[in-house]
């Protein structure tokens, strides 16, 4: 076997792992997204050529993207029942951390009615991680809401925040001793933007006022959840997962530089300043960069993912350094990865990412972990099942999972880096 040649130095306690979210892998959930999927699947399939027809890999994805089934999560990888197998995959890759979300709609399917079975499930799930010495990173809201909560107006109403906090308190009371790292809210600005600014995600409302209100209510939800978590006693570490991109000027014109700075501010800082005060670390999701010319984004697109996203893994270094200068918090990469069904670019992406993290740490960034998105192929929200982000490929018919070659390579690298 060829030995990995990278000579990287990461701290012994560094967390190496992968991430998932309940609705994207568990299968058979019932929340505001599943309702929306059933209502919209046919339209989405009919619009596929218009939406994705320009992608280089259109001929490869065409059949899946044109099928309504693609847009309905249904059974997915059935992670809810097959999680042990998936934890085996983490261990095969020599990982010591795992990020997942607890599905609120399972735990509280009706307002105020706790589902004991679901609670027991997540307790067993956490026990299993502990047994395997895998550090859990628990997400409490990753885009999905119980149907009853959405019907009450979800995070549009400040008076609804109390229901989320009650759920958080229930989780703490039941299993708070079994985890340390908590992500209260995944990408609050992405959720608010997609659902209320663009109106592309449920509840498909397009209103700037609502968008602003939801961001502020999520900030309040984070603050109240963080206070509840810290009051719980154990040494919990709390953050949101912030989707960050790196905006950089493509030329030296003043307009370009100004636009890049303004865009960066609105993407990151405007949102972050509402959340950081109640965060012990900063969870960072990094997928792409934006090259700015004048007031426009024009990316190099030398390499793109199956979704057509520009791939600039090396810029993670600058994104981390910038966040470090501004917020001076320890950080954890809570998501990072790409849709690459044929696994042609993932090994390259991972290599560049490892180098970028090392360089950022050499520049003083306090990085505590790296969680790849994703452990498994999963349900990519409004795009459905065809984008393949998994370190493990999932055959949705048979339910089998297979570590892609890049994941096997990554496992060997981790063995080496962790000195195992
Ligand atoms: C989200 C994930 C999503 C990934 C890839 C992140 O914005 O947290 O749920 O699958 O990006 O698009």
mmCIF file of N, CA, C and O and ligand atoms in Angstrom, residues 24 142-143 186-187 285 287 309 335 373 378 380-381 389, ligand 1:
data_model
loop_
_atom_site.group_PDB
_atom_site.id
_atom_site.type_symbol
_atom_site.label_atom_id
_atom_site.label_comp_id
_atom_site.label_asym_id
_atom_site.label_seq_id
_atom_site.Cartn_x
_atom_site.Cartn_y
_atom_site.Cartn_z
ATOM 1 N N UNK A 24 -31.424 14.454 6.208
ATOM 2 C CA UNK A 24 -30.704 14.128 4.979
ATOM 3 C C UNK A 24 -30.276 12.667 4.894
ATOM 4 O O UNK A 24 -29.917 12.196 3.817
ATOM 5 N N UNK A 142 -31.299 21.760 12.183
ATOM 6 C CA UNK A 142 -30.648 21.715 10.873
ATOM 7 C C UNK A 142 -31.744 21.770 9.804
ATOM 8 O O UNK A 142 -32.048 20.761 9.158
ATOM 9 N N UNK A 143 -32.369 22.892 9.684
ATOM 10 C CA UNK A 143 -33.366 23.230 8.644
ATOM 11 C C UNK A 143 -34.746 22.575 8.765
ATOM 12 O O UNK A 143 -35.651 22.963 8.045
ATOM 13 N N UNK A 186 -27.911 25.299 12.546
ATOM 14 C CA UNK A 186 -27.069 25.182 11.366
ATOM 15 C C UNK A 186 -27.369 26.333 10.402
ATOM 16 O O UNK A 186 -28.531 26.534 10.026
ATOM 17 N N UNK A 187 -26.362 27.055 10.017
ATOM 18 C CA UNK A 187 -26.445 28.086 8.983
ATOM 19 C C UNK A 187 -27.727 28.913 9.051
ATOM 20 O O UNK A 187 -28.547 28.890 8.120
ATOM 21 N N UNK A 285 -18.654 26.249 8.253
ATOM 22 C CA UNK A 285 -18.917 25.401 7.082
ATOM 23 C C UNK A 285 -18.293 26.111 5.886
ATOM 24 O O UNK A 285 -18.630 27.267 5.607
ATOM 25 N N UNK A 287 -17.484 25.841 1.757
ATOM 26 C CA UNK A 287 -17.660 25.161 0.469
ATOM 27 C C UNK A 287 -17.068 25.922 -0.706
ATOM 28 O O UNK A 287 -16.605 25.332 -1.651
ATOM 29 N N UNK A 309 -20.373 24.153 -8.578
ATOM 30 C CA UNK A 309 -19.763 25.096 -7.640
ATOM 31 C C UNK A 309 -18.262 25.180 -7.899
ATOM 32 O O UNK A 309 -17.593 24.148 -8.047
ATOM 33 N N UNK A 335 -18.454 21.639 8.543
ATOM 34 C CA UNK A 335 -18.810 21.053 7.237
ATOM 35 C C UNK A 335 -17.804 21.528 6.207
ATOM 36 O O UNK A 335 -17.362 22.682 6.252
ATOM 37 N N UNK A 373 -18.190 17.037 5.152
ATOM 38 C CA UNK A 373 -19.565 16.860 4.675
ATOM 39 C C UNK A 373 -19.509 16.078 3.394
ATOM 40 O O UNK A 373 -19.018 16.582 2.408
ATOM 41 N N UNK A 378 -26.499 11.815 0.578
ATOM 42 C CA UNK A 378 -27.682 12.224 1.336
ATOM 43 C C UNK A 378 -28.637 13.073 0.513
ATOM 44 O O UNK A 378 -28.437 13.274 -0.686
ATOM 45 N N UNK A 380 -30.001 16.304 -0.682
ATOM 46 C CA UNK A 380 -29.498 17.668 -0.790
ATOM 47 C C UNK A 380 -30.666 18.659 -0.959
ATOM 48 O O UNK A 380 -30.811 19.343 -1.961
ATOM 49 N N UNK A 381 -31.545 18.681 0.022
ATOM 50 C CA UNK A 381 -32.649 19.643 0.129
ATOM 51 C C UNK A 381 -33.444 19.767 -1.171
ATOM 52 O O UNK A 381 -33.852 18.755 -1.710
ATOM 53 N N UNK A 389 -22.521 13.772 -1.994
ATOM 54 C CA UNK A 389 -21.513 14.383 -1.127
ATOM 55 C C UNK A 389 -20.788 13.364 -0.245
ATOM 56 O O UNK A 389 -19.932 13.727 0.543
HETATM 57 C C1 LIG B 1 -25.853 22.415 4.746
HETATM 58 C C2 LIG B 1 -26.007 20.953 4.392
HETATM 59 C C3 LIG B 1 -25.921 20.791 2.886
HETATM 60 C C4 LIG B 1 -24.537 21.237 2.438
HETATM 61 C C5 LIG B 1 -24.273 21.110 0.953
HETATM 62 C C6 LIG B 1 -24.761 23.114 3.975
HETATM 63 O O1 LIG B 1 -25.227 24.367 3.605
HETATM 64 O O2 LIG B 1 -25.691 22.564 6.124
HETATM 65 O O3 LIG B 1 -27.218 20.512 4.914
HETATM 66 O O4 LIG B 1 -26.197 19.501 2.467
HETATM 67 O O5 LIG B 1 -24.366 22.578 2.777
HETATM 68 O O6 LIG B 1 -25.076 21.971 0.226
#
